[in-house]
Short mmCIF file of N, CA and C in Angstrom, two decimals:
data_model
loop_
_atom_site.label_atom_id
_atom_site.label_comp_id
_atom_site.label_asym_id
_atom_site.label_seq_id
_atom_site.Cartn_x
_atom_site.Cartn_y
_atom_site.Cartn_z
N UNK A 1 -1.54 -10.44 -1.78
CA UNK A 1 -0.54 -10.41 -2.81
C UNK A 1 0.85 -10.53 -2.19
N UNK A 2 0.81 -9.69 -1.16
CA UNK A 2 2.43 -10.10 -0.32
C UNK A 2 2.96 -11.23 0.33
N UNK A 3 1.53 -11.93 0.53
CA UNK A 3 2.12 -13.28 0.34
C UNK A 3 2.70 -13.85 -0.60
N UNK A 4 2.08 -13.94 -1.16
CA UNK A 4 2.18 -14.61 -2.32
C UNK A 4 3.64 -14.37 -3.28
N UNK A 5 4.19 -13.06 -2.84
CA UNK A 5 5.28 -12.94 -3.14
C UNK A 5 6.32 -13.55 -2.79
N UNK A 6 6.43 -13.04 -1.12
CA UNK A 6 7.13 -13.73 0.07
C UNK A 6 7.52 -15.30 -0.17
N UNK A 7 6.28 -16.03 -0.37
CA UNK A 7 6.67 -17.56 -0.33
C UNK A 7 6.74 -17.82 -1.77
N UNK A 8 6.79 -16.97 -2.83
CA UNK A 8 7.60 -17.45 -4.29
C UNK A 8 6.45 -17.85 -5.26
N UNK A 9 5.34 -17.46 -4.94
CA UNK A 9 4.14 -17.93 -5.71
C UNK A 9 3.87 -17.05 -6.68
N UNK A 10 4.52 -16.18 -6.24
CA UNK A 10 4.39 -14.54 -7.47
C UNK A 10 5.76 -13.38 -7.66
N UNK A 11 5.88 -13.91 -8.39
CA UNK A 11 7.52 -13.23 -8.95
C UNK A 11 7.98 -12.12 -9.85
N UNK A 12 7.94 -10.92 -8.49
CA UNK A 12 8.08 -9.67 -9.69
C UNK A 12 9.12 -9.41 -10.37
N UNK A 13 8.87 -8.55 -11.91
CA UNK A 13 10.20 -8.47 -12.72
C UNK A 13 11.21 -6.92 -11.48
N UNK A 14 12.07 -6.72 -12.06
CA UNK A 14 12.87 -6.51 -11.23
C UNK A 14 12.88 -5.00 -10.87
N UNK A 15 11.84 -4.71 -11.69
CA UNK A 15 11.18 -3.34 -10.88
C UNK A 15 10.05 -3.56 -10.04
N UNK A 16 10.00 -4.42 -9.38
CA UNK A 16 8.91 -5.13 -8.34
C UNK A 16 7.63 -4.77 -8.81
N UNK A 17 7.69 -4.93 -10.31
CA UNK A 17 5.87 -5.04 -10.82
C UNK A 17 5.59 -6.43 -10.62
N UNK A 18 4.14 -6.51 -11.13
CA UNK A 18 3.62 -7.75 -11.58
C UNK A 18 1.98 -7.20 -12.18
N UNK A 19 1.53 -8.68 -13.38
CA UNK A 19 0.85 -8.38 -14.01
C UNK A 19 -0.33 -8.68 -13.61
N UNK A 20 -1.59 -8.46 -13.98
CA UNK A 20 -3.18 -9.13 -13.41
C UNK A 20 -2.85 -11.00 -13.83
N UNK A 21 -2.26 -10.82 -15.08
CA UNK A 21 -2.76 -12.15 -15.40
C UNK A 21 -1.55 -12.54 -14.41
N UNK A 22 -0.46 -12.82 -13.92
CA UNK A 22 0.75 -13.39 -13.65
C UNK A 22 0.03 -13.41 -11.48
N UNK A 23 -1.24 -12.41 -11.05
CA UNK A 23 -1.94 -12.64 -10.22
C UNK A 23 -2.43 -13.41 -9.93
N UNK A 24 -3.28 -13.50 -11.16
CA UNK A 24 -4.32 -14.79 -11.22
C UNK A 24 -3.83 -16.33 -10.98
N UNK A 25 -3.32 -16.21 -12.03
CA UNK A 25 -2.01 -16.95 -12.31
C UNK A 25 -1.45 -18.13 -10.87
N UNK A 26 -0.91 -16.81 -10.00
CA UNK A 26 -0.77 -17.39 -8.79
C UNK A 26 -1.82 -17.77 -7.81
N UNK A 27 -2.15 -17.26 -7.90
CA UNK A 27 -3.50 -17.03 -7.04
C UNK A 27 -4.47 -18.44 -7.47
N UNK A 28 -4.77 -18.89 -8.35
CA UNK A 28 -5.05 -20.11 -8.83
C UNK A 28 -4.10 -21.26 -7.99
N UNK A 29 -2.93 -21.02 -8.78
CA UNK A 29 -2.23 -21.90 -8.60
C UNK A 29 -1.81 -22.34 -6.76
N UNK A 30 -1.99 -21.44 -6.13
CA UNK A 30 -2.10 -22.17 -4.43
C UNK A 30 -3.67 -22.26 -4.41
N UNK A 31 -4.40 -22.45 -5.01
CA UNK A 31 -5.67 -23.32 -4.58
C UNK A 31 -6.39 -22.49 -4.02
N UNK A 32 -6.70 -20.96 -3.97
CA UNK A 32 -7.54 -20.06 -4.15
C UNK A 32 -8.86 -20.26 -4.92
N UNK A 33 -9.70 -19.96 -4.70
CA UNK A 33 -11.00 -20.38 -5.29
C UNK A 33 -11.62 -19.12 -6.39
N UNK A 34 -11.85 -20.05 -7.47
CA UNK A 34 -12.17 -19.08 -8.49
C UNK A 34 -12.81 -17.23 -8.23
N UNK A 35 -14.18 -17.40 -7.56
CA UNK A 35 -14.41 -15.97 -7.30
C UNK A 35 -13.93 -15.51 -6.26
N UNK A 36 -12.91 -15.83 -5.56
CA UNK A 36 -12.09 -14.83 -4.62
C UNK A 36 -10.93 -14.34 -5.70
N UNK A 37 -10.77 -14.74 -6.67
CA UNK A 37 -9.37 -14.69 -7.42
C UNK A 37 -10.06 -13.87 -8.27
N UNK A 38 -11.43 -13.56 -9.13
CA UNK A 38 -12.00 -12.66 -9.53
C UNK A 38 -12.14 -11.54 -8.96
N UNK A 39 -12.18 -11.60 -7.79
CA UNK A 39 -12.50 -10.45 -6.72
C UNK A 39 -11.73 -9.78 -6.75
N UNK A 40 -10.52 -10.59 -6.13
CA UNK A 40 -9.23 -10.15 -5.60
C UNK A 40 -8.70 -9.63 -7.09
N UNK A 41 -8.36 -9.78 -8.07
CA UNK A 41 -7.43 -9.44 -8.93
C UNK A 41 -8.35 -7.77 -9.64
N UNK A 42 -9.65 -7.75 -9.56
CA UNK A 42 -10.18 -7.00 -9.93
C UNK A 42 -9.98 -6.39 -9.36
N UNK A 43 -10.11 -6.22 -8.24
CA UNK A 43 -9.97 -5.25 -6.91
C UNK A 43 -8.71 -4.43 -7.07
N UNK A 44 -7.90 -5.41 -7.39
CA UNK A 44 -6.37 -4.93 -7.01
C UNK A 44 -5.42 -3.99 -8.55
N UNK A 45 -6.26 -4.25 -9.55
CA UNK A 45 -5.83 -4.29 -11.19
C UNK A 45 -6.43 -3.06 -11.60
N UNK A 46 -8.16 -3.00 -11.90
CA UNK A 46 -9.33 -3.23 -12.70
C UNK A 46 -8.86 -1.50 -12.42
N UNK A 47 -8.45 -0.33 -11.24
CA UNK A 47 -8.51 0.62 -11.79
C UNK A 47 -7.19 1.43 -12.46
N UNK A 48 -6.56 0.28 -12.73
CA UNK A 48 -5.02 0.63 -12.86
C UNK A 48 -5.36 0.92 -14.39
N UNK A 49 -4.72 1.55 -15.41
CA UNK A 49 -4.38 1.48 -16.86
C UNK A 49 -3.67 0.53 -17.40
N UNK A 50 -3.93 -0.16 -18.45
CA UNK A 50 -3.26 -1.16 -19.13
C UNK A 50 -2.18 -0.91 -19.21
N UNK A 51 -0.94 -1.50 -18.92
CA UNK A 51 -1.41 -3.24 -19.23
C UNK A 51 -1.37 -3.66 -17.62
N UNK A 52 -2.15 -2.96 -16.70
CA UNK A 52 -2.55 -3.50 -15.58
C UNK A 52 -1.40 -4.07 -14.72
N UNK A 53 -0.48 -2.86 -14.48
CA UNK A 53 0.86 -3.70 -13.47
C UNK A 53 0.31 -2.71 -12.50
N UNK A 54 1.06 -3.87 -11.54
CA UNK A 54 1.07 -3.40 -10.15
C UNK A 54 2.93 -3.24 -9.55
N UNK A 55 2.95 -2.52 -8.83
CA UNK A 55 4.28 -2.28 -8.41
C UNK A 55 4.63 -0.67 -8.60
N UNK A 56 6.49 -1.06 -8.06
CA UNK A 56 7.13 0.26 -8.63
C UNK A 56 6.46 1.08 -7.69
N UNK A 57 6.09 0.69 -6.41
CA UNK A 57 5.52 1.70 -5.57
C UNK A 57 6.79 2.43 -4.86
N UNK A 58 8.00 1.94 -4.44
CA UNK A 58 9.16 2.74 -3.95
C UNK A 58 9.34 3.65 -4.66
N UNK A 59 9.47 3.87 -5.68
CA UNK A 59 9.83 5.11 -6.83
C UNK A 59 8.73 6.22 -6.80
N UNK A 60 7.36 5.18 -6.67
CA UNK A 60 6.57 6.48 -6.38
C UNK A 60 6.62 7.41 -5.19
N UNK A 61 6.69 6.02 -4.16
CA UNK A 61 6.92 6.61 -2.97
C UNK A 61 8.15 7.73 -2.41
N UNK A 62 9.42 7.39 -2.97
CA UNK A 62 10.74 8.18 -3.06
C UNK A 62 10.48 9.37 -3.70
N UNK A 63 9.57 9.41 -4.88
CA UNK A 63 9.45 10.63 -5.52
C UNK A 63 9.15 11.73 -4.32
N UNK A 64 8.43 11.56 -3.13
CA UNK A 64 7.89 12.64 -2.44
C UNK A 64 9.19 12.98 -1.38
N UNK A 65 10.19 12.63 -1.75
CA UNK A 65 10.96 13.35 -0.80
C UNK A 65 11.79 14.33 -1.93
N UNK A 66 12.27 15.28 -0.81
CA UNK A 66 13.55 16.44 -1.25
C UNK A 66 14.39 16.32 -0.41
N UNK A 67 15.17 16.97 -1.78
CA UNK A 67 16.96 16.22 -1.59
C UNK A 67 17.37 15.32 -0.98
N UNK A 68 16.44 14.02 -1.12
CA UNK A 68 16.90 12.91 -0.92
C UNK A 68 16.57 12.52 0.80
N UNK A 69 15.57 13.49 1.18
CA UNK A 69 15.15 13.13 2.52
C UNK A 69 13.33 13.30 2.80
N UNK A 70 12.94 12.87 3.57
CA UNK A 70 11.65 13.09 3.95
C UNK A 70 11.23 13.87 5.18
N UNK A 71 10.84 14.89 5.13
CA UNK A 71 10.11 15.83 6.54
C UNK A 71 9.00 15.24 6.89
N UNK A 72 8.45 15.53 7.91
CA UNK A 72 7.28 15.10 8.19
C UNK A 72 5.61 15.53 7.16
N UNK A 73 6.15 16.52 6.57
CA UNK A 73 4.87 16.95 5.37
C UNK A 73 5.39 16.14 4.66
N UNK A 74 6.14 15.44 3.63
CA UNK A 74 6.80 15.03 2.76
C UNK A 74 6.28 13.74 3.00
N UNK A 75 6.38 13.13 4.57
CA UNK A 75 6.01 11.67 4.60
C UNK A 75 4.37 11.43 4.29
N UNK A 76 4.13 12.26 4.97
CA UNK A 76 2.51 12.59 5.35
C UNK A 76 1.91 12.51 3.42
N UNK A 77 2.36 13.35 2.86
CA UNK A 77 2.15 13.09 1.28
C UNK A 77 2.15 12.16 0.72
N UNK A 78 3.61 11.37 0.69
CA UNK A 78 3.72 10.18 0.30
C UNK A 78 2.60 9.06 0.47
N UNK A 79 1.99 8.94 2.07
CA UNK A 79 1.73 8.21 2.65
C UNK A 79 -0.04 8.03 1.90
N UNK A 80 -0.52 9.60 2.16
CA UNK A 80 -1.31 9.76 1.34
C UNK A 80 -2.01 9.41 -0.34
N UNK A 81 -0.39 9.38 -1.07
CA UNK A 81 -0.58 8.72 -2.29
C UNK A 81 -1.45 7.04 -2.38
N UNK A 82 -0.98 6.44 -1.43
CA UNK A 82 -1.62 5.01 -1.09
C UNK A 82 -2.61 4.39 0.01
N UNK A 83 -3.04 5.99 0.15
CA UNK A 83 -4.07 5.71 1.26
C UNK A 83 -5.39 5.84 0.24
N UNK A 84 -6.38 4.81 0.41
CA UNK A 84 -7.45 5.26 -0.33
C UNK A 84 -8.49 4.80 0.59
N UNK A 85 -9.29 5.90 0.79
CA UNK A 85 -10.71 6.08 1.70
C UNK A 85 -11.83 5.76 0.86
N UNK A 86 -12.00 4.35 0.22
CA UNK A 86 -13.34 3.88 -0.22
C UNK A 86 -13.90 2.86 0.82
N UNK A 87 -14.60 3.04 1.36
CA UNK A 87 -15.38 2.10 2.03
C UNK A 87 -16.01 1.13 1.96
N UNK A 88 -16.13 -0.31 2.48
CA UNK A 88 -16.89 -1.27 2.03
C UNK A 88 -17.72 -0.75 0.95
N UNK A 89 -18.21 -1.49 0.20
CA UNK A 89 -19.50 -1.22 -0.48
C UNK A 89 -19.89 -0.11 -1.71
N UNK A 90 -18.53 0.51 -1.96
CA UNK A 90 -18.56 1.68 -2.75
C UNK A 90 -17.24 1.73 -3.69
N UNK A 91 -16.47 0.84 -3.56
CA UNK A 91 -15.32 0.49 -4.11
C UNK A 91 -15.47 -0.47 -5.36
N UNK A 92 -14.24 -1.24 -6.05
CA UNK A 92 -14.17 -2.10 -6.76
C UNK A 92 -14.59 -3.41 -6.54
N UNK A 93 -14.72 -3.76 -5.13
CA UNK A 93 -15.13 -4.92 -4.57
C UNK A 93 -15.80 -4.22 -3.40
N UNK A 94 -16.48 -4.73 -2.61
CA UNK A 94 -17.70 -4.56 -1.50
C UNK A 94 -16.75 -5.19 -0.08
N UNK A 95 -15.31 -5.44 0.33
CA UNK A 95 -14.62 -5.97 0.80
C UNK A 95 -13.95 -4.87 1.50
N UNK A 96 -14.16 -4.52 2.79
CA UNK A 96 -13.22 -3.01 3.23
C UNK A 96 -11.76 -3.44 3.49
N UNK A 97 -11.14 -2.65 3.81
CA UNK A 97 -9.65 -2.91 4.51
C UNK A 97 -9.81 -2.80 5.55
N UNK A 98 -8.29 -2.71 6.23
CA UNK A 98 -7.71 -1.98 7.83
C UNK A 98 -7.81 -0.76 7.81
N UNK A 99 -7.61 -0.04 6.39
CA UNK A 99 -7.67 1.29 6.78
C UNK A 99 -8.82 1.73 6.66
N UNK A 100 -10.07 1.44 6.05
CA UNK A 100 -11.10 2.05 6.18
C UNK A 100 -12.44 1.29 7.19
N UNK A 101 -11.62 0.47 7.29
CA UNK A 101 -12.91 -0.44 8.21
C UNK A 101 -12.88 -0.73 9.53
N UNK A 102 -13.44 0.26 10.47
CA UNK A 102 -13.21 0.57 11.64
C UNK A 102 -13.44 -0.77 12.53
N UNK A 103 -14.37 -1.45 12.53
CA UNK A 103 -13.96 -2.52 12.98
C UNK A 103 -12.66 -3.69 13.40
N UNK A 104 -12.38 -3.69 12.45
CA UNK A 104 -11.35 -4.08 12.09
C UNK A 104 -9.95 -3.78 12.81
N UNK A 105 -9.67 -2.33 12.54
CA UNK A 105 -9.01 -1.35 13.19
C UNK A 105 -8.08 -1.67 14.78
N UNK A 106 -7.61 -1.79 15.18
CA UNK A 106 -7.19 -1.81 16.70
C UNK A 106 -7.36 -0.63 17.13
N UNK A 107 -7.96 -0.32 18.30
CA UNK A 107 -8.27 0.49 19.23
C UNK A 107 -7.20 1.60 19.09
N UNK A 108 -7.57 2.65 19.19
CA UNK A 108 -6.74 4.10 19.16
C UNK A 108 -5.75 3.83 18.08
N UNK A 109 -5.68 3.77 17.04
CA UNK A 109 -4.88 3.12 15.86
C UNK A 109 -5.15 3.87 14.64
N UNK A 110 -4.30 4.34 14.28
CA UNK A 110 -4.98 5.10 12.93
C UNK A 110 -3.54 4.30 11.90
N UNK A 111 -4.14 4.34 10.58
CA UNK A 111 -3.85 3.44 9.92
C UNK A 111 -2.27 3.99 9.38
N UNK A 112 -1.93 5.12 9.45
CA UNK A 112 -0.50 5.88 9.57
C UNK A 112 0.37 5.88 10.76
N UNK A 113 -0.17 5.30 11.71
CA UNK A 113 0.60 5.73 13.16
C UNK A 113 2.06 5.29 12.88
N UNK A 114 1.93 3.75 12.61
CA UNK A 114 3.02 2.98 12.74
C UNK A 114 4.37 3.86 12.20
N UNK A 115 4.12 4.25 10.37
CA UNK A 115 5.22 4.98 10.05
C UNK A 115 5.14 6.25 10.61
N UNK A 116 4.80 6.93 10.80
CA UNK A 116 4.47 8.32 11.28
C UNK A 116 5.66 8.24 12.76
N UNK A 117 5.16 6.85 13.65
CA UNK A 117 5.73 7.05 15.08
C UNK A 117 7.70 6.76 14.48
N UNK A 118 7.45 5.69 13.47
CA UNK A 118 9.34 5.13 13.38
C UNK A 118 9.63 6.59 12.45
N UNK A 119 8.89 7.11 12.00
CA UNK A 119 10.01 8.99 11.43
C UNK A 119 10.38 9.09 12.33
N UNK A 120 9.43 9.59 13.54
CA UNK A 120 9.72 10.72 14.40
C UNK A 120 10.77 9.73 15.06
N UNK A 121 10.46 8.94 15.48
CA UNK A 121 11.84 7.93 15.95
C UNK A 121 13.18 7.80 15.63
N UNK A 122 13.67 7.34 14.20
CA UNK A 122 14.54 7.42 13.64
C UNK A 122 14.78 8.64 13.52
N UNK A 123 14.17 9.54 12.70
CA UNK A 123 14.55 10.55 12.54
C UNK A 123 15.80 11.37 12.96
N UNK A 124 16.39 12.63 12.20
CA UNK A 124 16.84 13.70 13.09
C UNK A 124 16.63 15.47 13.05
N UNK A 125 16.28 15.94 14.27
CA UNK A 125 16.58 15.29 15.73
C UNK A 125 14.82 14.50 15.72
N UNK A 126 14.86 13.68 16.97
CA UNK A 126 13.88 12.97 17.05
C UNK A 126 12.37 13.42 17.03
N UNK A 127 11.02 13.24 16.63
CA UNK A 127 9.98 14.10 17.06
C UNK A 127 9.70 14.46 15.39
N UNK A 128 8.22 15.65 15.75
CA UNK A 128 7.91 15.77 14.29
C UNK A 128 8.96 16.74 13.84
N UNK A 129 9.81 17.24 14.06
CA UNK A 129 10.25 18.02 13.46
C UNK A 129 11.42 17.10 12.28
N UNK A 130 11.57 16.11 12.75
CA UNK A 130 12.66 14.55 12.19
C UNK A 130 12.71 15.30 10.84
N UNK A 131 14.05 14.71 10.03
CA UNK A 131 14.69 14.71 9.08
C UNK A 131 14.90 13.15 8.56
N UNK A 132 14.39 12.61 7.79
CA UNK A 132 14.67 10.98 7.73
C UNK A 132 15.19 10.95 6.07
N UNK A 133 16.87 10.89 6.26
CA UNK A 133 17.34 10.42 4.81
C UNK A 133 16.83 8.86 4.32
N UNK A 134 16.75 9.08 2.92
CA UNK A 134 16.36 7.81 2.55
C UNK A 134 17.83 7.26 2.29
#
């Protein structure tokens, strides 16, 4: 889907939603093949509530900070909101991710490191104890 954004094939309204059909939609339209575009849009939609938008994840995500900053529990929460541990085969589609599909995975890599390491980085002072204003 982030492609598809990126190179202009899918154009969210200006709360960075978008709809199943306005998915498909694109997803067709670069020459995607019918049941990957079934797959994919189901996958990505099918457990959402009508009328099936996707987006508006910063707001959710922002919601988990106080007073306008994030601690390291605070990130860890957030992060959590969009982590989902269904595994190949038990999900909406039979298709795992990066985060649950160890294969996949890079070696000593857990699927939080990346933001987890730029808090403690940016942060202040540096380390888990970081303070990261949004």
């Amino acid at each position: 889907m982030s492609a598809l954004v990126k190179n202009g094939d899918l154009v969210p309204n200006c709360a960075g939603e978008v709809t199943k059909a306005q998915a498909v939609a694109a997803m067709i339209a670069v020459g995607i093949s019918p049941s990957m575009v079934i797959i994919s849009a189901n996958g990505n939609f099918d457990h959402l509530p009508e009328p099936k938008v996707r987006g508006g994840s910063y707001e959710v995500f922002a919601a988990s900070a106080r007073n306008g900053a994030f601690t390291k529990m605070e990130l860890d929460a957030a992060m959590d909101h969009f982590d989902f541990e269904i595994p190949a085969g038990y999900g909406p589609t039979d298709f795992g991710t990066n985060d649950v599909n160890e294969a996949k995975r890079p070696k000593d890599c857990q699927g939080d490191d990346a933001i987890t390491f730029m808090f403690e980085d940016f942060g202040t002072p540096q380390g888990q104890q970081a303070l990261l204003s949004m």
